[in-house]
Coordinates of C-alpha atoms in Angstrom, one line a residue:
X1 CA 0.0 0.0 0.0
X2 CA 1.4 3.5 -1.4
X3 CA 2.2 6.0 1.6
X4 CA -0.9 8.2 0.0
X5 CA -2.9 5.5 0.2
X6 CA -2.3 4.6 3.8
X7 CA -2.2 8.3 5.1
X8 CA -5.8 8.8 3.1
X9 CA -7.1 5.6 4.7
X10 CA -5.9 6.8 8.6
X11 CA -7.4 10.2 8.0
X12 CA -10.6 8.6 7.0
X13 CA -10.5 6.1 10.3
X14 CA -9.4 9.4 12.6
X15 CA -12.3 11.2 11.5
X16 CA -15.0 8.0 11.6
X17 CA -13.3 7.8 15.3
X18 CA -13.8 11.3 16.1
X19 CA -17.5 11.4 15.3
X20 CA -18.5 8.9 17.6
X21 CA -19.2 10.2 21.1
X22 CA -20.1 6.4 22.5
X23 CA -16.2 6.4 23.7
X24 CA -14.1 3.4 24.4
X25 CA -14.4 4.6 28.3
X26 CA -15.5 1.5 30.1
X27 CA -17.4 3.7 33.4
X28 CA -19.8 5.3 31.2
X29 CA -22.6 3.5 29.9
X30 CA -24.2 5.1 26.8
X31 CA -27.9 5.3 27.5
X32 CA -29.2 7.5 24.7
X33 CA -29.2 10.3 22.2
X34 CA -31.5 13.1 20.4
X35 CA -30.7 15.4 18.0
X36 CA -32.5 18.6 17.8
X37 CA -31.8 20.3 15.2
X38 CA -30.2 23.2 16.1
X39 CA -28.2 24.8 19.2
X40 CA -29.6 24.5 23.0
X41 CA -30.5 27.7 24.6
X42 CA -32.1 26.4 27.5
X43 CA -32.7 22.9 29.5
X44 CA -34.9 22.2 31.9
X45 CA -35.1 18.6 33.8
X46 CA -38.2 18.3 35.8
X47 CA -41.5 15.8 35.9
X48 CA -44.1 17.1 33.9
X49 CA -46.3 14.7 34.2
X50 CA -46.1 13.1 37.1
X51 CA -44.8 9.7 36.4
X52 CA -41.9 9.6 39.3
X53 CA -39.3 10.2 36.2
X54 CA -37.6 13.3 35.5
X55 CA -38.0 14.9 31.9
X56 CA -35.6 16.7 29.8
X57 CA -37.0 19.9 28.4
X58 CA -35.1 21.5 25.9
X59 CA -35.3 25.0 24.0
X60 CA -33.6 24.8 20.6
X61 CA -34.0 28.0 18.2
X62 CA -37.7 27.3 17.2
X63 CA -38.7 24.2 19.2
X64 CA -39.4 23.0 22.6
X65 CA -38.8 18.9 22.9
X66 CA -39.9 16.9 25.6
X67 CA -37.1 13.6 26.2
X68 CA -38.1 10.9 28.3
X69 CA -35.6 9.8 31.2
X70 CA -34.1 7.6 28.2
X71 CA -33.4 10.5 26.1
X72 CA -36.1 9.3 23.7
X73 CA -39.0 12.1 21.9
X74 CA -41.9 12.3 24.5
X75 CA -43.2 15.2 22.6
X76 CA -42.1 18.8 21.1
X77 CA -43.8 21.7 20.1
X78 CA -43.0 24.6 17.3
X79 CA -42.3 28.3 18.6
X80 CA -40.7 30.5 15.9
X81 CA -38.2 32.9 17.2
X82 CA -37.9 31.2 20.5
X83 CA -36.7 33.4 23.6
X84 CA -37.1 31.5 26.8
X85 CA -38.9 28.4 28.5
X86 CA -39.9 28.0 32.1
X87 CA -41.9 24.8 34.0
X88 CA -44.8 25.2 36.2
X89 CA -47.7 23.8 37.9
X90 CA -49.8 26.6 36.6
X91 CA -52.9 25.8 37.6
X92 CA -51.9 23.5 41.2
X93 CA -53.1 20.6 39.6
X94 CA -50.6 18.6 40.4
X95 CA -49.1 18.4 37.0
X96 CA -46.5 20.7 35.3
X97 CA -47.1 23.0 32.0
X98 CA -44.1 24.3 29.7
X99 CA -44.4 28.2 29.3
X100 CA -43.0 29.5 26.1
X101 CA -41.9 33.0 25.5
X102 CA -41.4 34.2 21.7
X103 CA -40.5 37.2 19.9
X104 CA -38.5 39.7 17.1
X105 CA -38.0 42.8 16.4
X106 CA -38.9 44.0 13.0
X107 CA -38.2 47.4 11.3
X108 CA -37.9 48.6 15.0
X109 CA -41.5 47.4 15.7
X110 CA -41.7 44.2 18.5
X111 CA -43.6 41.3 18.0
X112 CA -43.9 38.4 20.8
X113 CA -46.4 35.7 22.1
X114 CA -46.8 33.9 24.9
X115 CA -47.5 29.8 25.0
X116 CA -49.1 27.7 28.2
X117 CA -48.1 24.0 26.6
X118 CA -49.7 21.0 28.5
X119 CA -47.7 18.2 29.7
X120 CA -48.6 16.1 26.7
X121 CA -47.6 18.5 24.4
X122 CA -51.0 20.7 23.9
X123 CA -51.4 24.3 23.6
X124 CA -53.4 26.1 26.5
X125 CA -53.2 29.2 26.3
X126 CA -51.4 31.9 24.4
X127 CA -51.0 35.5 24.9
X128 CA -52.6 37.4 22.6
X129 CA -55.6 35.3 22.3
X130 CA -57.2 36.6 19.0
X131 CA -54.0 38.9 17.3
X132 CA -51.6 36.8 16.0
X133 CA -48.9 38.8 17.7
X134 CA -48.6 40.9 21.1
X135 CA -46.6 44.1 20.6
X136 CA -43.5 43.0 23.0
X137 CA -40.8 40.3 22.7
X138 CA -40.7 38.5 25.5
X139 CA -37.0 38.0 26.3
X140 CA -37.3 36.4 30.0
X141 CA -40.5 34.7 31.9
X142 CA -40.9 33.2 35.6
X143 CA -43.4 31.9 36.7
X144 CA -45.3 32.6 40.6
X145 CA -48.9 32.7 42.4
X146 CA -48.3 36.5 43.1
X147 CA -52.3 36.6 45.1
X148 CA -52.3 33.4 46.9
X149 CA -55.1 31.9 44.6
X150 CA -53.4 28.8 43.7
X151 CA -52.6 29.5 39.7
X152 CA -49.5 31.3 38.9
X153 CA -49.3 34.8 37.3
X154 CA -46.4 35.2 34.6
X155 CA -43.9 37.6 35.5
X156 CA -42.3 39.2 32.0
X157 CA -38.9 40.9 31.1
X158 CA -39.7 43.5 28.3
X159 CA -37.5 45.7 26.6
X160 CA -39.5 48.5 29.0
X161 CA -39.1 46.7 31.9
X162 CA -40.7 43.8 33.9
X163 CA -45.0 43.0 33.7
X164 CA -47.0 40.8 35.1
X165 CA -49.2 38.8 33.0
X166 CA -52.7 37.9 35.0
X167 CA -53.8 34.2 35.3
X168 CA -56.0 34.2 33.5
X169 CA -53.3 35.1 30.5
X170 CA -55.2 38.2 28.8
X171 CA -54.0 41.2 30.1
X172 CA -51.2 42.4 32.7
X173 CA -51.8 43.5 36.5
X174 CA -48.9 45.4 36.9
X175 CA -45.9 47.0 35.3
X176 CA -42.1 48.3 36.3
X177 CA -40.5 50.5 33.8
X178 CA -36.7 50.4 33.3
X179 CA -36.6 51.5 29.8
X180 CA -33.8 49.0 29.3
X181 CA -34.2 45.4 28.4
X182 CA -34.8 42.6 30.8
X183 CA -32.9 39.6 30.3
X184 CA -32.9 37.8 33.6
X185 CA -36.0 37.2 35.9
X186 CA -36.5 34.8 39.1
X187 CA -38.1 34.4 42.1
X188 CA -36.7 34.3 45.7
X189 CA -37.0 34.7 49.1
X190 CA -33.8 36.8 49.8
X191 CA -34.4 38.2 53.0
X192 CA -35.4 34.6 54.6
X193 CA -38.8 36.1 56.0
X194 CA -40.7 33.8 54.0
X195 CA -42.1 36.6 51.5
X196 CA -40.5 36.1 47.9
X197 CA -38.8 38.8 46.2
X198 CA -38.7 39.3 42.1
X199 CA -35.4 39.4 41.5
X200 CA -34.8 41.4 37.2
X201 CA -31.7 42.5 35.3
X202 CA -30.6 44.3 32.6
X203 CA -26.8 44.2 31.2
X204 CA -26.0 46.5 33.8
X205 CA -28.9 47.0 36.4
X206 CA -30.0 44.5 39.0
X207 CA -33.8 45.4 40.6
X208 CA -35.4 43.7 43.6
X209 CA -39.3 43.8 43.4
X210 CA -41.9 42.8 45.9
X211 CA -44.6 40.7 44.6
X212 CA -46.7 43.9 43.3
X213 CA -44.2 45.1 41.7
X214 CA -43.1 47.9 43.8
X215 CA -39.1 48.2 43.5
X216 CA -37.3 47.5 46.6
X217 CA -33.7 48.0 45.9
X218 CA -31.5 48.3 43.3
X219 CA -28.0 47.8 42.3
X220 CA -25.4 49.0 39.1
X221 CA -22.7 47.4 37.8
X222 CA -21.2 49.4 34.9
X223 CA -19.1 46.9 33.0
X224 CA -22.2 44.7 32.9
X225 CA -23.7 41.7 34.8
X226 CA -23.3 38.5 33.4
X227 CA -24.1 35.5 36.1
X228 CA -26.3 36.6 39.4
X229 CA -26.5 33.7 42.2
X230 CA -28.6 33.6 45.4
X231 CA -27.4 31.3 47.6
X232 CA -26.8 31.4 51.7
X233 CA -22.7 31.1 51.8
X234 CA -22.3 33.2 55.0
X235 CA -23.4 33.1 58.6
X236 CA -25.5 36.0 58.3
X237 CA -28.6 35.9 58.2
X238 CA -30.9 35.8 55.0
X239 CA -29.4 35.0 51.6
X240 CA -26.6 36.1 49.3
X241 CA -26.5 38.0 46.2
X242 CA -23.5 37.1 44.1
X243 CA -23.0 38.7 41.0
X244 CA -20.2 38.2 38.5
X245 CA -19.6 41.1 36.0
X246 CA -19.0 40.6 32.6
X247 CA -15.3 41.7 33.7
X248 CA -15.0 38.5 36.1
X249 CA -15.3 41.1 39.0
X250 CA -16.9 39.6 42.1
X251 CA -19.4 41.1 43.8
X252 CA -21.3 40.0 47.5
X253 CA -23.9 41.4 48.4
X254 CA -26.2 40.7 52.0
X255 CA -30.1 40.6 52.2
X256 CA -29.8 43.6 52.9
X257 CA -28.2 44.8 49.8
X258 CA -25.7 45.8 51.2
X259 CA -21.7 45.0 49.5
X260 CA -20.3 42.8 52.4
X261 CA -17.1 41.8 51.1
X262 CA -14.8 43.6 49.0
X263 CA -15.7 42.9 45.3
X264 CA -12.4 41.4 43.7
X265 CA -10.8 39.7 40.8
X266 CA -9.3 36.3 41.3
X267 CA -10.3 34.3 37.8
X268 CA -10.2 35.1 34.1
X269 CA -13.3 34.3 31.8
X270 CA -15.7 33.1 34.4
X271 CA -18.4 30.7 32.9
X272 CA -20.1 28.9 35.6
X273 CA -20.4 29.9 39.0
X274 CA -22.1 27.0 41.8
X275 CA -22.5 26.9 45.6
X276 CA -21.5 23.8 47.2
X277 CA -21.2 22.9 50.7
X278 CA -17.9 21.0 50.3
X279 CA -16.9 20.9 54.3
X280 CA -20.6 20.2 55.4
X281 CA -20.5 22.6 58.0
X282 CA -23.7 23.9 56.4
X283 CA -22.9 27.1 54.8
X284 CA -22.1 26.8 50.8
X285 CA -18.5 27.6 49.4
X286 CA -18.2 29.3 45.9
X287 CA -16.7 27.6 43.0
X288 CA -15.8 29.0 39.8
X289 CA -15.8 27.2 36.3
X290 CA -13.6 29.1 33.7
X291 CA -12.0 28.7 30.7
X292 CA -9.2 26.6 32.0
X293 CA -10.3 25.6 34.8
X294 CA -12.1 24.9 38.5
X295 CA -11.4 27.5 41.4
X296 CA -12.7 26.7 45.0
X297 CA -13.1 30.1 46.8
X298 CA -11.7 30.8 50.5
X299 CA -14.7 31.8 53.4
X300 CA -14.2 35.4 52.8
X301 CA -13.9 34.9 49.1
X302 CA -10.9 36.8 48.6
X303 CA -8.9 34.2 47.3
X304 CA -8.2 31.3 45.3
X305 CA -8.2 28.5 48.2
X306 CA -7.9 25.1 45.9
X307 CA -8.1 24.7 41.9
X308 CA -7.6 22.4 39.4
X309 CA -6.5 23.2 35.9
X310 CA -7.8 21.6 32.7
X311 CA -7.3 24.2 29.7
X312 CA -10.8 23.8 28.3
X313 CA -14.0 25.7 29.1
X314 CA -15.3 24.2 32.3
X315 CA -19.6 23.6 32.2
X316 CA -21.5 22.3 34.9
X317 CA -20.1 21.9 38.6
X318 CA -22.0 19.9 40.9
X319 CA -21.5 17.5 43.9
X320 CA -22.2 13.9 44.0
X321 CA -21.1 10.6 44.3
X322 CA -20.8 9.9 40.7
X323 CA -18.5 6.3 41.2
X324 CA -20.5 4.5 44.4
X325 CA -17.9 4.6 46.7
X326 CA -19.5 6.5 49.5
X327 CA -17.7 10.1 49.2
X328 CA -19.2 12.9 47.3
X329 CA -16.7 14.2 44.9
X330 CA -16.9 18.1 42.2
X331 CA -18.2 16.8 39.0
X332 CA -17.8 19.1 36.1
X333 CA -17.5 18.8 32.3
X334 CA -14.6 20.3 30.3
X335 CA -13.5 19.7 26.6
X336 CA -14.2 16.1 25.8
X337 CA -14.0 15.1 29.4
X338 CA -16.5 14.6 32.8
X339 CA -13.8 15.7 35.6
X340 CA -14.1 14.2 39.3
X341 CA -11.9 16.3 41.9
X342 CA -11.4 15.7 45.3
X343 CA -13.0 19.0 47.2
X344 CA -9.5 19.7 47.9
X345 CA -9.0 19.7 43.9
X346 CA -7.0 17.1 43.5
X347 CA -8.2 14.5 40.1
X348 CA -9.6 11.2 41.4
X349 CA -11.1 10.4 37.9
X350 CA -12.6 11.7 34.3
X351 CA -14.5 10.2 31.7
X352 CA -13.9 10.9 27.9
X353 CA -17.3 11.3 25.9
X354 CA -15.8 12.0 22.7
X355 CA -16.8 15.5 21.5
X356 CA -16.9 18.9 23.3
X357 CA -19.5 19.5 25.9
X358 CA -21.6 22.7 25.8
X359 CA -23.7 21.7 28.7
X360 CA -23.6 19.2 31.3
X361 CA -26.4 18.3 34.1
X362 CA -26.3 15.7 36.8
X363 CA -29.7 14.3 37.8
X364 CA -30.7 10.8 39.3
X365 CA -34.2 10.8 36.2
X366 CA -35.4 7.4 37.1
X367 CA -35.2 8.2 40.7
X368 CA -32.9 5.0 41.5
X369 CA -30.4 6.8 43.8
X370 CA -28.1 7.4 41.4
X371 CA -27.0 10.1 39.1
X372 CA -27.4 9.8 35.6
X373 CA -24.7 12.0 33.3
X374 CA -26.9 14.7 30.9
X375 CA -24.3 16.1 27.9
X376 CA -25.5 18.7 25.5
X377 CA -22.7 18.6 22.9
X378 CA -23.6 21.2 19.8
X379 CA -27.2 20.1 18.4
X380 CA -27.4 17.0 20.0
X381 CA -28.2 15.6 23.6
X382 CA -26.4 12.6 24.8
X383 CA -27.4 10.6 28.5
X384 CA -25.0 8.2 29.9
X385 CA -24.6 6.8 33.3
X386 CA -21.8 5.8 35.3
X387 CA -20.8 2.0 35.1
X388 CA -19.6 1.6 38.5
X389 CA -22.6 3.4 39.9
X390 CA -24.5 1.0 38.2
X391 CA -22.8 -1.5 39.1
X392 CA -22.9 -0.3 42.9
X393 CA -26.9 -0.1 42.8
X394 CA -27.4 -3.6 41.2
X395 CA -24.7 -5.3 44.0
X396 CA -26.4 -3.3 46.7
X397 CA -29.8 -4.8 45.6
X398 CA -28.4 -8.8 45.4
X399 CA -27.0 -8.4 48.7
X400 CA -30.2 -7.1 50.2
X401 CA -32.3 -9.5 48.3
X402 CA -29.2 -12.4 49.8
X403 CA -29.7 -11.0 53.0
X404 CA -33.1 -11.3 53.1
X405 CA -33.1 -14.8 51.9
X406 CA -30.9 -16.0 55.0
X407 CA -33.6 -13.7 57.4
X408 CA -36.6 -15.7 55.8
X409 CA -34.6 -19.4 55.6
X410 CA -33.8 -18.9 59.4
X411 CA -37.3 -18.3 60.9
X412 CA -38.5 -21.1 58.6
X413 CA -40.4 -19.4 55.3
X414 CA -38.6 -21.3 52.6
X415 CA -40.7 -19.5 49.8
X416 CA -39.8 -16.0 50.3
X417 CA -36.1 -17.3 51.1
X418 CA -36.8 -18.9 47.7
X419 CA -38.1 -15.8 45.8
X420 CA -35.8 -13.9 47.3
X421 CA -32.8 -15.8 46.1
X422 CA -33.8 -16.5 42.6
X423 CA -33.4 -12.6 42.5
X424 CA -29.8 -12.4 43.9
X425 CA -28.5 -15.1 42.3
X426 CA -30.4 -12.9 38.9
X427 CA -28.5 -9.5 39.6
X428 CA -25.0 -11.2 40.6
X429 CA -25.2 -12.8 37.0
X430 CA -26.7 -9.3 35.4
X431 CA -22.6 -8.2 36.9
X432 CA -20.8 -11.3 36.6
X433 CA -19.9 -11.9 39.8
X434 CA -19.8 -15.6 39.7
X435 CA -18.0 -16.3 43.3
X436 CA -21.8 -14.8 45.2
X437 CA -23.5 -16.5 42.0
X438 CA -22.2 -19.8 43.2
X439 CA -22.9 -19.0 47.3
X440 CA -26.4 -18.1 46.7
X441 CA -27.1 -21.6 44.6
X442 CA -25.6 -23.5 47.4
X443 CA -27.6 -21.6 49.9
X444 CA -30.6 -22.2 47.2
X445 CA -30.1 -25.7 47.6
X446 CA -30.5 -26.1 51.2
X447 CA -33.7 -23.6 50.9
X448 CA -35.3 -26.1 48.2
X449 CA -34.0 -28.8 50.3
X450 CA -36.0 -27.7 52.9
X451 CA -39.1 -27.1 51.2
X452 CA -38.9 -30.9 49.6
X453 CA -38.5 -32.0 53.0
X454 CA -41.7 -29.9 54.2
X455 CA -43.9 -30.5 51.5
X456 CA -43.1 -34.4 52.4
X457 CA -44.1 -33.9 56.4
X458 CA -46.8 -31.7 55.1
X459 CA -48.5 -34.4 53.0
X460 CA -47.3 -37.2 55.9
X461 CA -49.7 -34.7 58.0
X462 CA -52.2 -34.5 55.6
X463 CA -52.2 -38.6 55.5
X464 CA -52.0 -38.7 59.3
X465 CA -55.2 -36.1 59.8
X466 CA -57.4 -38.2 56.6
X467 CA -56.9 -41.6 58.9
X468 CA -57.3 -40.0 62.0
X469 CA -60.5 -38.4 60.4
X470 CA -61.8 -41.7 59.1
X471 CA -61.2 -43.6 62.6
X472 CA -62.8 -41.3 64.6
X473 CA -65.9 -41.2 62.2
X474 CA -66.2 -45.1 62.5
X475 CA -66.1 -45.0 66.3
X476 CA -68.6 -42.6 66.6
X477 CA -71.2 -44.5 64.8
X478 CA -70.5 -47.0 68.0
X479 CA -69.3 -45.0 70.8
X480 CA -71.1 -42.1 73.3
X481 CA -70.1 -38.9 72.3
X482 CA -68.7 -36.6 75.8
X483 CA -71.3 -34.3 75.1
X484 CA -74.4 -37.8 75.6
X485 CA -75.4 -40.3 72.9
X486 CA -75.0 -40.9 69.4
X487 CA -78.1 -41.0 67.1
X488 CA -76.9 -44.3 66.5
X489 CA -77.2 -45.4 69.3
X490 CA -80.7 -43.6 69.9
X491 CA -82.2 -44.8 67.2
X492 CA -80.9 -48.5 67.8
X493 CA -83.1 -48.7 71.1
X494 CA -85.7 -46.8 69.4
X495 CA -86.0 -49.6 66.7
X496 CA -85.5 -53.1 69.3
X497 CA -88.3 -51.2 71.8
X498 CA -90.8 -51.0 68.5
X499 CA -89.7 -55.1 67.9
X500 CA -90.4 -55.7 71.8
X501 CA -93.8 -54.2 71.3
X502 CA -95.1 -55.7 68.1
X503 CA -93.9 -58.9 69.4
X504 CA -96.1 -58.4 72.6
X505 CA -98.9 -57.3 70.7
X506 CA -98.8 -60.9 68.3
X507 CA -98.2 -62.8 71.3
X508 CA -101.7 -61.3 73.1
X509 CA -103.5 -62.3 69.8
X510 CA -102.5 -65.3 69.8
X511 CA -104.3 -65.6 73.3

């Protein structure tokens, strides 16, 4: 084969190779995939529909899709010009609805709607009802009961400012003008009074709302906001506002919005920012996900404290025990690779999924204890879950099921012990552990041996009770009874007293 040839040939194989995200890894288990079409803005994992399974909700360009916990189409739904999504219980009916916010500006004229989607995929409502546009674009939506009536009001960032749109999803009750565009709204209790707060920004304006809209406080940052958490990190009182500018400047701020720390600089190109309670001494630590790495924050938040390095944009942080083994470890994506740290940042594993990751979201969807591994990579969505975890769950559940079987063969029920050993002998072969495979048959054996050997004295009984039945029938047709005499026996001298008489009577004829 010609040099040419063979470097042709290898370039074809290097980019078959590249293409497949299904990597070679042994701990992740490929569950599923979905392409949508276009590039994520937004996902959402939550049960819609009540099925004790978590759904992925995803906002492409111009569609909203609905993935089961398998990453296969539950249902989607067509929104041109698609801004945000958010999930609700609307209506408190115990099942969630997919609000849809749309909109574009043309020739400097806005044009925007509004969609309540059912969980099974079916329009509502949608705001206007009878024009086919409203005349805003609906660049943010949350979603709250702001009257206490049990259906939730929709509270809307404008390029004017922030509305609320009514329940009933025909007109607004209230408005706050900024005369900038809102492109961040949620919903928290701040203060820790138990009275939420509407929490807006702009690119460089943060507002505080109460739930009618009145503003309570406000706060500037000139270079721009891009990434606003509320979180409790501190041992005061009431919640924290950390914002990140679009600079990477950190700013803290208390419940009373007042800045508590010094705002600094310590990381470059800031992408995520998460809360974590790493120490579990109950207040949150802050860790940063940039374009090179993961920073752990000191308590006071003025410096660096741990990191670990990884040259690639860093998505997703989170805190779990992704391998089974009992301690909770930083999971976060980066490049082509799932990341475990130590919370002192030192690398105790990572996971190559073949392509780069855009998004990454750990949730337990089929609510079996264990996380399963969400990747947006590009257009596509990709689920996979951790081998050992797997593994872990499945050996947990044969040596329960083993355990079980020696509680029931002890006390003398053989046919749980039975049923409950068919099942770990079941999982142990599902993970090839032949060594417990082989202990539970031999402890099968003496179950079933046991069983035999009472279904035989259960039959010798049933013999014994038959005969013993019989016998004592017989002998009653003969013998008193404790309680007086047989009818036998009663009749017997009924019938040789009715002889006695009718031979009396023939003997006096004869006379």
């Amino acid at each position: 084969m010609s040099i040419l040839k063979f470097g042709v040939l290898s370039f074809i194989l290097i980019l078959a190779l590249s293409s497949i995200i299904v990597s070679a890894n042994p701990d992740l288990e490929f569950i599923g995939s979905y392409n949508v079409g276009s590039d994520v803005r937004e996902i959402y994992v939550d049960d819609i529909d009540n099925d004790l399974s978590l759904d992925v909700i995803i906002a492409s360009n111009d569609v909203v899709y609905v993935l089961n916990n398998d990453a296969t189409l539950k249902w989607m739904y067509s929104a041109e010009n698609l801004k945000s999504i958010f999930v609700s219980d609307t209506d408190n009916d115990g099942y969630k609805e997919v609000l849809i916010s749309t909109g574009r500006e043309i020739a400097n004229i806005e044009r925007g709607n509004f969609y309540v989607i059912d969980n099974g995929g079916n329009l509502k409502f949608k705001y206007p009802r009878s024009a086919p546009y409203s005349r805003f674009v609906f660049y943010s939506i949350c979603a709250v009961d702001l009257n206490d009536n049990g259906y939730h009001e929709v509270i809307c960032g404008f390029s004017t400012g922030v509305y609320a749109l009514k329940d009933t999803y025909d007109k607004f009750s209230w408005s706050f003008k900024t005369n900038e565009t809102i492109t961040g709204i949620m919903v928290k209790d701040i203060e820790g009074d138990g009275n939420e707060e509407i929490i807006a920004n702009s690119f460089s304006n943060l507002y505080v709302l109460d739930l009618d809209g009145i503003p309570i406080w406000g706060y500037s940052i000139t270079e721009g906001i891009k990434e606003i958490i509320i979180d409790d990190i501190s041992p005061i009182e009431g919640s924290e506002i950390i914002l990140i500018s679009k600079e990477d400047v950190i700013y803290i701020l208390n419940s009373e919005f007042e800045l508590i720390y010094p705002k600094t600089k310590l990381v470059n190109n800031i992408l995520e920012v998460s809360t974590l309670d790493l120490n579990g001494d109950g207040l949150k630590e802050v860790i940063l996900g940039s374009k090179n790495g993961v920073y752990i924050l000191n308590s006071r938040f003025d410096m660096v404290k741990n990191k670990y390095e990884t040259n690639d944009d860093v998505h997703g942080i989170y805190l779990a025990d992704l391998d089974g083994d009992g301690e909770d470890e930083i999971i976060f994506g980066s490049g082509s690779y799932i990341y475990m740290i130590t919370k002192q940042g030192d690398l105790k594993d990572k996971f190559y999924v073949g392509q780069e990751i855009d998004k990454l979201i750990l949730e337990d969807l089929d609510y079996d204890g264990y996380m399963d591994i969400l990747i947006n990579s590009g257009n596509k969505i990709y689920l996979f879950e951790n081998k050992e975890s797997k593994e872990s769950r499945i050996r947990d559940a044969a040596e329960r099921y083993y355990r079980d079987a020696k509680g029931y063969f002890e006390v003398g029920r053989y046919d749980d012990a039975n049923k409950s050993i068919d099942e770990a002998i079941r999982l142990y072969k599902e993970i090839g552990d032949i060594a417990n495979v082989k202990e539970c048959e031999s402890l099968k054996k003496e179950i079933e041996s046991k069983i035999i050997k009472e279904k035989n004295e259960n039959a010798d009984k049933i013999d014994e009770v038959i005969k013993e039945k019989e016998r004592k029938d017989i002998l009653s047709v003969f013998e008193i009874s404790e309680g007086g005499i047989s009818i036998f026996f009663i009749f017997s001298i009924f019938l040789l007293v009715v002889i006695i008489i009718l031979l009396l009577l023939l003997l006096i004829k004869r006379k």
